[in-house]
Coordinates of C-alpha atoms and ligand atoms in Angstrom, one line a residue:
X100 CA 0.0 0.0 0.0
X101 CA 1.2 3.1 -0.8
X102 CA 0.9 6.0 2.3
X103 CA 2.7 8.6 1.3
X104 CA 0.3 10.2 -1.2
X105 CA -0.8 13.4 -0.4
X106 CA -4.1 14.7 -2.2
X107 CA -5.9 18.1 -1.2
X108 CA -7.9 20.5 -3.3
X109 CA -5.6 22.7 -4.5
X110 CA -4.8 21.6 -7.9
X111 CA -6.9 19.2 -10.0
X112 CA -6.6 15.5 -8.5
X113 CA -5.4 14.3 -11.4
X114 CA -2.3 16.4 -11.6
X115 CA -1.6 15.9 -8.3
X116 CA -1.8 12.4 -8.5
X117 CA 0.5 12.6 -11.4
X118 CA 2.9 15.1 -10.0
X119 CA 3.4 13.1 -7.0
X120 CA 3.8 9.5 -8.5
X121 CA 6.5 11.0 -11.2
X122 CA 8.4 12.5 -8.8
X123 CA 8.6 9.7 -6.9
X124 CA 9.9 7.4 -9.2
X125 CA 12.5 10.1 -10.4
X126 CA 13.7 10.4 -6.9
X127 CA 14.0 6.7 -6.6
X128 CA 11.1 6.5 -4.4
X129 CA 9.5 3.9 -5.8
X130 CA 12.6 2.1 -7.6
X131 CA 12.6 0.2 -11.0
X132 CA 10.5 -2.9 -10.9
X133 CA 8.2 -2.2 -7.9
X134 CA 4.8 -3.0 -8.3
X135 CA 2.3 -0.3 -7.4
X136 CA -0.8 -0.7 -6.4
X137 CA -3.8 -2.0 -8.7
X138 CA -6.0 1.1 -9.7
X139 CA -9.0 -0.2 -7.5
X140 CA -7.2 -0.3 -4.3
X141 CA -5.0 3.1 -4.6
X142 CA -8.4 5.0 -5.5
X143 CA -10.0 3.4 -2.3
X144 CA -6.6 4.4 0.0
X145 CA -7.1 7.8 -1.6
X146 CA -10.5 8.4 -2.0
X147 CA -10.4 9.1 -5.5
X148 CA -12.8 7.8 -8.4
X149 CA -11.1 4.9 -10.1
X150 CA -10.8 6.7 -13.2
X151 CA -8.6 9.3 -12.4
X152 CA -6.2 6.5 -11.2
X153 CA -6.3 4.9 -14.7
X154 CA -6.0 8.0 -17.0
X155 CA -3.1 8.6 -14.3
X156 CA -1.3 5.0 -14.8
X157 CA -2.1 5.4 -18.6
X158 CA -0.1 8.2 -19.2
X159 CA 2.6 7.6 -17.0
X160 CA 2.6 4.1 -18.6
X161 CA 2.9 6.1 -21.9
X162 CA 5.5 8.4 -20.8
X163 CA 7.8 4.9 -19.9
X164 CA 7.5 5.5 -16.0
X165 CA 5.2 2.6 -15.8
X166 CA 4.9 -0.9 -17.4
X167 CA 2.3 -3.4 -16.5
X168 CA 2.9 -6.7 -16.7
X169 CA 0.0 -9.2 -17.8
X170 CA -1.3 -11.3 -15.3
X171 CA 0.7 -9.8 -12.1
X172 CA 0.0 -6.1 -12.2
X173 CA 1.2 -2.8 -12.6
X174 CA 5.0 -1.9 -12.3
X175 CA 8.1 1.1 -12.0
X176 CA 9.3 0.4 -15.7
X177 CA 13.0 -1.9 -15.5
X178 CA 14.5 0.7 -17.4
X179 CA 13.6 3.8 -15.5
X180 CA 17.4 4.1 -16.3
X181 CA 20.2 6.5 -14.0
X182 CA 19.7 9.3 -17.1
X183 CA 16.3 9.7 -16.2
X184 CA 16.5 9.2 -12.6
X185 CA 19.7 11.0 -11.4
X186 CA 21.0 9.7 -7.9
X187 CA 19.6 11.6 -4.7
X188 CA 20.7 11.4 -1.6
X189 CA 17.9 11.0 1.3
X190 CA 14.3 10.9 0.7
X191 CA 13.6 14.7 -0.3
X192 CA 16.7 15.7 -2.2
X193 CA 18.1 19.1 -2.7
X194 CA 17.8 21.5 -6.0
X195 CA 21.7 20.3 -7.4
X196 CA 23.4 23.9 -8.9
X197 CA 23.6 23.0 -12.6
X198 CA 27.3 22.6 -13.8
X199 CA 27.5 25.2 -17.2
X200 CA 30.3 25.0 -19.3
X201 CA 33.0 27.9 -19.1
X202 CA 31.2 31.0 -20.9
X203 CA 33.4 33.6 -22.4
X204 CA 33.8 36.2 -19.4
X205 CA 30.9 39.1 -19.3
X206 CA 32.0 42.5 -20.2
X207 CA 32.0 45.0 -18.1
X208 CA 29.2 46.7 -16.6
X209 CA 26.8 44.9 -14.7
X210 CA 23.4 44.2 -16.3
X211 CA 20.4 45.5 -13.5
X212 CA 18.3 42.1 -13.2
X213 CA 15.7 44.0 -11.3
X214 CA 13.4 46.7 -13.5
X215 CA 12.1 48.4 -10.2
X216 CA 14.5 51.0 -10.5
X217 CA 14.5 52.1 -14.4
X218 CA 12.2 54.0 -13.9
X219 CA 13.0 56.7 -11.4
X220 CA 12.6 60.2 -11.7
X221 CA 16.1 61.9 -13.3
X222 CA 16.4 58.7 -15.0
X223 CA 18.3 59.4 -18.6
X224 CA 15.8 59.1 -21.5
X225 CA 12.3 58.6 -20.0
X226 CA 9.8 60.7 -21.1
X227 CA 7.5 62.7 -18.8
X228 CA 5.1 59.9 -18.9
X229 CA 2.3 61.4 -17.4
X230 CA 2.3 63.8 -20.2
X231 CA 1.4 61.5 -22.5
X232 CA -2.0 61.7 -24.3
X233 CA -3.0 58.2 -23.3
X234 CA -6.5 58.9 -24.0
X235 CA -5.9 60.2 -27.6
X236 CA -3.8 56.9 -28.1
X237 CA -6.6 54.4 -26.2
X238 CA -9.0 55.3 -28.8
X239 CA -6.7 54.7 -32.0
X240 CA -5.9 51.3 -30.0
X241 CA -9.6 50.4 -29.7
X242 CA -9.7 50.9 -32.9
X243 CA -7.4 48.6 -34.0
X244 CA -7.5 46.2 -31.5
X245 CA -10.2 44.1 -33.5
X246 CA -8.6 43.9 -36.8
X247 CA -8.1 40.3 -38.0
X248 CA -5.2 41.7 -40.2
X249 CA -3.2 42.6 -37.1
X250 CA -3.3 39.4 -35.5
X251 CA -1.4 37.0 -38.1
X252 CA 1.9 37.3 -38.9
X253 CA 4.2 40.2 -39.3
X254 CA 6.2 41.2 -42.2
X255 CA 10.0 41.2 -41.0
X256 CA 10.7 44.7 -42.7
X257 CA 7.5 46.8 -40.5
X258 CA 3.8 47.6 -41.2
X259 CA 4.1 49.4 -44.4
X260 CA 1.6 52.6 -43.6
X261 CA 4.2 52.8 -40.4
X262 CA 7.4 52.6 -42.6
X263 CA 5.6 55.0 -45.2
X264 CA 4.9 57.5 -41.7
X265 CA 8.4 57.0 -40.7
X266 CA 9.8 57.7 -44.1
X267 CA 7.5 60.9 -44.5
X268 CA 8.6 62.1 -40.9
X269 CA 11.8 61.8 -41.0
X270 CA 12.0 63.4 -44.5
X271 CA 10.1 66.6 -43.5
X272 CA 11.4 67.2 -39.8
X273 CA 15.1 65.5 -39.9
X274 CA 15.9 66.0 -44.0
X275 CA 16.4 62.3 -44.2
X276 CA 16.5 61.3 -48.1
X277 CA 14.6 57.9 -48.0
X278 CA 11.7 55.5 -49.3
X279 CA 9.4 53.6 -47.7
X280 CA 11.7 50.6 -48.6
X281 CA 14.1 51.9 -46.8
X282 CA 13.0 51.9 -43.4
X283 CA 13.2 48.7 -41.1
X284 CA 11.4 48.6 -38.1
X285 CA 13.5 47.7 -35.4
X286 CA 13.3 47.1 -31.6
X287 CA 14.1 50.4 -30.4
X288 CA 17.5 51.6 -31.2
X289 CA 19.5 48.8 -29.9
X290 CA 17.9 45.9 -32.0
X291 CA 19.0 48.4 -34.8
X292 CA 22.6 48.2 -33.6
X293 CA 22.9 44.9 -32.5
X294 CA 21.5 44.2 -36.5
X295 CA 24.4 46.7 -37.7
X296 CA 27.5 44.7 -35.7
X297 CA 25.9 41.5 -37.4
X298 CA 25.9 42.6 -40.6
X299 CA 28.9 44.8 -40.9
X300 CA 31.3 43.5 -38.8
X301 CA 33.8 40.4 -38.9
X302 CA 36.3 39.5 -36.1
X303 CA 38.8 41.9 -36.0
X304 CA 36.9 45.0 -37.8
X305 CA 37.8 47.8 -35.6
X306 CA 34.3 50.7 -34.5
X307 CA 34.9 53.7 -33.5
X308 CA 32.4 55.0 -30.7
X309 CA 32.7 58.9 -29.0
X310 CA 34.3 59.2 -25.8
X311 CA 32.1 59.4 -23.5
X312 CA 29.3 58.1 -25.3
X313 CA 26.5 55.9 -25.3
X314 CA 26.8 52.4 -23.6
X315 CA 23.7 50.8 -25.6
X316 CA 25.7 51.3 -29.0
X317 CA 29.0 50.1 -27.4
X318 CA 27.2 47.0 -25.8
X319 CA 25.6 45.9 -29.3
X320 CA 29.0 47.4 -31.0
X321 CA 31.0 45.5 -28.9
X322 CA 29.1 41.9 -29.0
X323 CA 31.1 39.7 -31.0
X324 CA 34.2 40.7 -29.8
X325 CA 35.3 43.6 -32.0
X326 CA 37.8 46.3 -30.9
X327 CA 36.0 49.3 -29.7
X328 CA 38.4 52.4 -30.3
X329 CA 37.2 55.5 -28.1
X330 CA 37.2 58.7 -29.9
X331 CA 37.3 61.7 -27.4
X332 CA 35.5 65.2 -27.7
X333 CA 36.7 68.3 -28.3
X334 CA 33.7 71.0 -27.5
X335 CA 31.7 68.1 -26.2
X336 CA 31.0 66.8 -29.6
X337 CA 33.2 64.2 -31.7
X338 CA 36.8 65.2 -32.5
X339 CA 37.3 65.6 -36.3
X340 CA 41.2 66.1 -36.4
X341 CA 41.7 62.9 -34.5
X342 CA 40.3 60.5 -37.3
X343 CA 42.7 61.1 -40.0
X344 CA 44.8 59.1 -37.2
X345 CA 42.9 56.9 -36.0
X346 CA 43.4 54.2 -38.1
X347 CA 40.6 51.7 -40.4
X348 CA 37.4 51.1 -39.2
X349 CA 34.7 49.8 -40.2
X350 CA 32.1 51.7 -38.2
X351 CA 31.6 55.1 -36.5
X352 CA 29.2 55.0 -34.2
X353 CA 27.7 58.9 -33.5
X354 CA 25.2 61.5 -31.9
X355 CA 25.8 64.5 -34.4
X356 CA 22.9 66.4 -33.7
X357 CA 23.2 66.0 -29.5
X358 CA 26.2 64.1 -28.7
X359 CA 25.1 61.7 -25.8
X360 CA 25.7 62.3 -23.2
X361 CA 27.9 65.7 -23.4
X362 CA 25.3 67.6 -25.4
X363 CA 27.4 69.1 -28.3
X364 CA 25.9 69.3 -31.8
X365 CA 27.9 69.1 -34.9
X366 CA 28.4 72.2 -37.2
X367 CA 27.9 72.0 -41.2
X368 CA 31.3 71.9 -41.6
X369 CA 32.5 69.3 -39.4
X370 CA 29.7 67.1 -40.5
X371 CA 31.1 67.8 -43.9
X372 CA 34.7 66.8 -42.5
X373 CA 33.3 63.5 -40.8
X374 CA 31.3 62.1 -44.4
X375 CA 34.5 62.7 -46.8
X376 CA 37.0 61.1 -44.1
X377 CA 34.4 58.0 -44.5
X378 CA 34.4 58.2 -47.8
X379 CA 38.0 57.9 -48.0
X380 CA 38.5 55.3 -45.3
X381 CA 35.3 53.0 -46.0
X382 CA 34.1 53.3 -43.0
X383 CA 29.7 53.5 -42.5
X384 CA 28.6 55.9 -40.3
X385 CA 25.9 55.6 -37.8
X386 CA 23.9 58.0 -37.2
X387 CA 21.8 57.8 -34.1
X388 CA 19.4 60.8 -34.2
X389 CA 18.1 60.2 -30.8
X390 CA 16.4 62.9 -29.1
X391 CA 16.6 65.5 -32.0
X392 CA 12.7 65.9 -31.9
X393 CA 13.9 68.5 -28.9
X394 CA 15.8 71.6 -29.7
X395 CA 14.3 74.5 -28.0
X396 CA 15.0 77.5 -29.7
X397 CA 16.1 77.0 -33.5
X398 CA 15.5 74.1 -35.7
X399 CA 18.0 71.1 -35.0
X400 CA 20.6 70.7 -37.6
X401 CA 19.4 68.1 -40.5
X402 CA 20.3 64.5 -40.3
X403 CA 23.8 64.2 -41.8
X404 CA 22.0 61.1 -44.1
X405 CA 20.5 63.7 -46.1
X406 CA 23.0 66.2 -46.4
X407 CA 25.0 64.4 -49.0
X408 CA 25.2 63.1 -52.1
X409 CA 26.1 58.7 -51.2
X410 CA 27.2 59.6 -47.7
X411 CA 27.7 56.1 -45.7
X412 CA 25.3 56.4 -43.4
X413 CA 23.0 54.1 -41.3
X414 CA 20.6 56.0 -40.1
X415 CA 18.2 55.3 -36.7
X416 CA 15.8 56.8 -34.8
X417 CA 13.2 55.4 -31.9
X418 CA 9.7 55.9 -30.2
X419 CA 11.3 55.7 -27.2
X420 CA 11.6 59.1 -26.6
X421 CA 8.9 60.7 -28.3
X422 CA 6.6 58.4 -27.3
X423 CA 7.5 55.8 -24.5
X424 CA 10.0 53.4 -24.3
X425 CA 8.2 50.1 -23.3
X426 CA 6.6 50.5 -26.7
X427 CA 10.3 49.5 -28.2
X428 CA 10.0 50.6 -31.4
X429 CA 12.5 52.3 -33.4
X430 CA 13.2 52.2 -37.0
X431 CA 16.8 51.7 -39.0
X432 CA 16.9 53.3 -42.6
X433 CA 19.7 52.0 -44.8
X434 CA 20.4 52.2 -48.7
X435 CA 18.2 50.1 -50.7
X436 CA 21.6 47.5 -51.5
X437 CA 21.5 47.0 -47.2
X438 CA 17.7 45.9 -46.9
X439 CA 17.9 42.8 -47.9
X440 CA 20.9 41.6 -45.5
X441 CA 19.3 43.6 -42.8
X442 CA 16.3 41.4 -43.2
X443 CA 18.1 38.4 -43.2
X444 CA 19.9 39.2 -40.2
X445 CA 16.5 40.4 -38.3
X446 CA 14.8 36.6 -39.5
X447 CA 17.5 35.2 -37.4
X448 CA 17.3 37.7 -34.4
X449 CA 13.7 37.2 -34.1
X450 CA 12.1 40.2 -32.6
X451 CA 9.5 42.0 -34.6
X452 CA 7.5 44.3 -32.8
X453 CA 3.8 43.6 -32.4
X454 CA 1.9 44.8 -35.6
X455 CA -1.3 46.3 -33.2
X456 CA 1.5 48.6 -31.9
X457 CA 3.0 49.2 -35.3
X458 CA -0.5 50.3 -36.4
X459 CA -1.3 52.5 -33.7
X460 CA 1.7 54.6 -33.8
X461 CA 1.1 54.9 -37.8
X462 CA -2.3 56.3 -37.1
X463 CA -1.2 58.4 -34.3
X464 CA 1.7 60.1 -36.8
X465 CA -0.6 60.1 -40.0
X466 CA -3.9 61.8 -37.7
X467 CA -1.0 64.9 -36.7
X468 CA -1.5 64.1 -32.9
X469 CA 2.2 62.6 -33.1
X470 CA 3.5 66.1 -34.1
X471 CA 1.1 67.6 -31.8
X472 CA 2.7 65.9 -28.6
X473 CA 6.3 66.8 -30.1
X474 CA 5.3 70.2 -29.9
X475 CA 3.9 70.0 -26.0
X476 CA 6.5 68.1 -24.9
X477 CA 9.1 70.2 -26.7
X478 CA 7.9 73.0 -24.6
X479 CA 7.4 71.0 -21.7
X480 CA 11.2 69.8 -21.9
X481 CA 11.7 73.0 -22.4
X482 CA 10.5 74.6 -18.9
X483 CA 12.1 71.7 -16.8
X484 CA 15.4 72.6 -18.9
X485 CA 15.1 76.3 -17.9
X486 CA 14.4 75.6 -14.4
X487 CA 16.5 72.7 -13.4
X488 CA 19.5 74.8 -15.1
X489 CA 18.1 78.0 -13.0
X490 CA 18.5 75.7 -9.9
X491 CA 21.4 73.9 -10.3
X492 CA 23.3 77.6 -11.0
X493 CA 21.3 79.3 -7.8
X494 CA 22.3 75.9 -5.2
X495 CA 24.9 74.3 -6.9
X496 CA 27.4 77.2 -7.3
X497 CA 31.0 76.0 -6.8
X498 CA 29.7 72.2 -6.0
X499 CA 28.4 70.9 -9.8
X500 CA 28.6 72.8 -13.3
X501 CA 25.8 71.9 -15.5
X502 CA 26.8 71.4 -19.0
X503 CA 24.4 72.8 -20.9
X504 CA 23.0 73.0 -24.9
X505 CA 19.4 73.7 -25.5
X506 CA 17.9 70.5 -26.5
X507 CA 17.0 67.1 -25.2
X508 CA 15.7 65.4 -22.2
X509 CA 18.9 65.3 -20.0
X510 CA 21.2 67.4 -18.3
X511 CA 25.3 67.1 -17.4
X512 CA 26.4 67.8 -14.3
X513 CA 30.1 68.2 -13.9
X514 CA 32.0 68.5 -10.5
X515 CA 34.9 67.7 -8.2
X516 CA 33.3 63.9 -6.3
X517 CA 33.4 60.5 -7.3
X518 CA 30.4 60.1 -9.6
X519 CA 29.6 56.4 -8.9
X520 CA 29.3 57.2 -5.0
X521 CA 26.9 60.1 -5.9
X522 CA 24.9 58.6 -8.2
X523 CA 24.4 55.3 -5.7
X524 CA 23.6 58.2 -2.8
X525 CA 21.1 59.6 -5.4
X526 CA 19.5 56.4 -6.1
X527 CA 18.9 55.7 -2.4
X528 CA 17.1 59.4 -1.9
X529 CA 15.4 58.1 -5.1
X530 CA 16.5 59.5 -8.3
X531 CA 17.9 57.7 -10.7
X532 CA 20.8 59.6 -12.7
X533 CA 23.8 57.5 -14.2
X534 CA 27.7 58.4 -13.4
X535 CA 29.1 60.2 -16.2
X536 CA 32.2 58.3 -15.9
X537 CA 30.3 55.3 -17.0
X538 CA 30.3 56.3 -20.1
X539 CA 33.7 56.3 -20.8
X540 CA 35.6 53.3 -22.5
X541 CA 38.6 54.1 -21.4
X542 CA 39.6 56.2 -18.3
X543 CA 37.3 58.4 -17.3
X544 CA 38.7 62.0 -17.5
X545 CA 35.7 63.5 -15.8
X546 CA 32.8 63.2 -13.0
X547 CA 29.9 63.9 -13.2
X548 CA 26.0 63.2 -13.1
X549 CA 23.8 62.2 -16.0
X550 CA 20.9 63.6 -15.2
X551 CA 17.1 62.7 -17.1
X552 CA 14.9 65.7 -16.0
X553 CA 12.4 65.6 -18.3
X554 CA 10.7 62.3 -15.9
X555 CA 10.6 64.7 -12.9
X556 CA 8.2 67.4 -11.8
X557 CA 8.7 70.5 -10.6
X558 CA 8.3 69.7 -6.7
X559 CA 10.8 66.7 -8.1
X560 CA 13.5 68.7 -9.8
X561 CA 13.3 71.2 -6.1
X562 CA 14.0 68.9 -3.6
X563 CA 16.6 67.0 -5.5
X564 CA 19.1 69.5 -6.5
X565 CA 18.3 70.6 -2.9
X566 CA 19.2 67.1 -1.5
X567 CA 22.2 67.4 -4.3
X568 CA 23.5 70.5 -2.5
X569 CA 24.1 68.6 1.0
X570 CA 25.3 65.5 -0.7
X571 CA 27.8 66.8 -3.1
X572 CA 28.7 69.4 -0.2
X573 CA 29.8 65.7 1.6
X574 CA 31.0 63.8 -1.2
X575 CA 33.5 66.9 -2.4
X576 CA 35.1 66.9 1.1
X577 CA 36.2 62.7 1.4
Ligands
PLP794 C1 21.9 57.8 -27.3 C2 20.7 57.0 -27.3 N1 20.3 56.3 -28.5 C3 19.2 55.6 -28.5 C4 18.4 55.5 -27.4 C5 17.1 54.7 -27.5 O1 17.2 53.4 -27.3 P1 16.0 52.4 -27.5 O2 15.3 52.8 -28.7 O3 16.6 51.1 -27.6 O4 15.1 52.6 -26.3 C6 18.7 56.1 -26.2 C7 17.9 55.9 -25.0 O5 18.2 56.2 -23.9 C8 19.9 56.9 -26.2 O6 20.2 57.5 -25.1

């Protein structure tokens, strides 16, 4: 008889009942070749009908836990074999730690496993979130939530009316030169350059990245191993002169129009500079255009793309900004010879974003509302800008220097204290900025404080350049 089966009403009896009599054998329990109980007497010493008993015996018969034998009953199979049934020591063993193989070492930079924190006020890159029209974009998702043609499968490339909306934007507000055909919908910015380092790059093909600059490119830059060669700034935007020595490359990888995180735009003439230098060295440009949608006072500069005549450029954008990141959604635009390899690298990646989503944000760009919230939040970026500038000068005189252009959705804060230790101090009064010197590949020649204050309110961006003021006070004295 067997008596330690344990049936309540938790889960469905006949789970439990199979739950319990496959662990059992897998834990040696019940050894190969014991005989089990007829069905008739282990639903009587459980109270169970009879038939869940059978349907349970019949599949674990069918799974090769169980064999019966004609004439003398029902039995653990003989060949319940050590592969299936690992040793275990004592009657209720342990979770084992699972031996992996040696794994090439993990870069630097520790990923954040939990998401509680991303999404802290001062955070670089989100969007004032309760600014969003949500109601506005509810109703163009009712709309489409229904739609039989949004529920099959996706074409790799993007919903063509969003492409087309992408192609048109991007044309009238950036000056980027492109077609529908063009335009590849992407997972936010980094599926686009983690596609870019798959395509372009074999071992050994050397990227150039600005120093400091943006981790995400490095990270998808950097994945198969390739040497990343840091570039510094000069003006807080990408240093020109020092390309004609910096050797081949295959890629650049650039801000032009707001160098992240330092803020600096590049003039006509240095873009002019950067596209005949990679003309003559072969090198693709990529052009991450970011936060552009937010210059405050005169027109951001075009996208180099469209400035000239066969410039090497890869050219990407994303919703994450404009609209909200968990959308992830962001769009790569190459020449027409790329498509086609940048669709054969995005089949194997895996990753297209949901077509409901693609179809709402085409509607919400082709009804004007898209350009609408641009304009609101351009002025709403705007104010923050003024006044968290206004009060880091008034409180933070002498402790942080706030480096300063008029656009986009972050601020630099420059100063005399080990960034790292400030920013975890920050994070504990709850912000969450990001140590400037994080963003250097190779040693940091500056501190600082990334700071994202276009997620913060008012009453937000007071009290924590007043809490900045007493902790920078104490960190600039250790
Ligand atoms: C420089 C830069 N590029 C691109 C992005 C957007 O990335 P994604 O579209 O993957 O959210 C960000 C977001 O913070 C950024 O700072």
């Amino acid at each position: 008889m067997i008596t330690d089966l344990q049936i309540d009403s938790t889960l469905p009896l006949q789970q439990q009942l199979y739950r319990q009599l496959s662990q059992r054998i897998l834990q040696r329990r019940y050894p190969a070749g014991s005989r089990l109980p007829s069905s008739r007497q282990l639903a009587q010493d459980l109270g169970v009908s009879r038939n869940t008993v059978n349907a349970v015996y019949d599949q674990l018969k069918s799974e090769g836990f169980l064999q019966t034998q004609a004439g003398r009953g029902i039995f653990v199979h003989e060949d319940i074999d050590s592969r299936h049934c690992p040793p275990t020591k004592g009657a209720s063993p342990q979770p084992e730690r699972v031996a992996i193989p040696p794994l090439p070492a993990l870069p630097e930079g520790a990923i954040r496993r939990s998401d509680q924190d991303s999404n802290l006020p001062f955070t670089p890159g989100l969007p004032d979130l309760a600014a969003f029209p949500i109601r506005a974009w509810n109703r163009i998702l009712h709309h489409h939530e229904s739609r039989p043609s949004l529920m099959g499968y996706n074409s790799l490339q993007g919903y063509r009316p969003l492409r087309r909306a992408v192609a048109e934007y991007v044309g009238s507000a950036r000056g980027v030169r492109c077609h529908e055909d063009q335009v590849i919908i992407t997972q936010g910015a980094q599926q686009a350059l983690a596609l870019i380092a798959d395509i372009f790059l074999k071992p050994g093909d050397r990227v150039l990245c600005e120093d400091p600059g943006y981790r995400g490119a490095r990270y998808a830059l950097g994945r198969h191993g390739n040497p990343l060669i840091p570039v510094p700034l000069r003006h807080q935007v990408l240093d020109i002169d020092v390309l004609a020595d910096a050797g081949p490359a295959r890629l650049l990888y650039c801000t032009p129009t707001h160098q992240y995180p330092m803020g600096g735009i590049l003039d006509a003439s240095q873009r002019m500079a950067l596209v005949e230098w990679a003309q003559r060295n072969q090198t693709w440009i990529i052009e991450d255009d970011y936060d552009s949608d937010f210059h405050f006072y005169t027109k951001p500069f075009a996208a180099i793309q469209g400035m000239f005549d066969q410039a090497p450029v890869l050219y990407m954008g994303s919703f994450s900004k404009t609209l909200m990141p968990a959308l992830r959604v962001g769009y790569l635009i190459v020449p027409d010879t790329l498509v086609e390899h940048v669709l054969r690298a995005k089949r194997v990646m895996g990753g297209e974003t949901a077509l409901l989503t693609q179809a709402v944000i085409a509607e919400f760009i082709d009804s004007g509302q898209f350009t609408r919230h641009l304009r609101r939040m351009r002025q709403n970026y705007r104010e923050k800008w003024e006044q968290f500038q206004g009060l880091v000068i008034d409180q933070l005189s002498g402790l942080a220097a706030p480096i300063a252009e008029s656009a986009g959705m972050h601020l630099v804060l420059t100063g005399d204290w080990p960034d790292r230790d400030c920013n975890h101090w920050l994070w504990q009064q709850g912000y969450g900025s990001t140590p400037l010197s994080a963003h250097y590949l190779g040693p940091a020649q500056q501190q600082g404080l990334v700071m994202g204050f276009a997620s913060a309110s008012d009453q937000q961006l007071r009290d924590c350049v007043a809490a900045l003021a007493i902790g920078l006070a104490r960190a600039g004295k250790r």
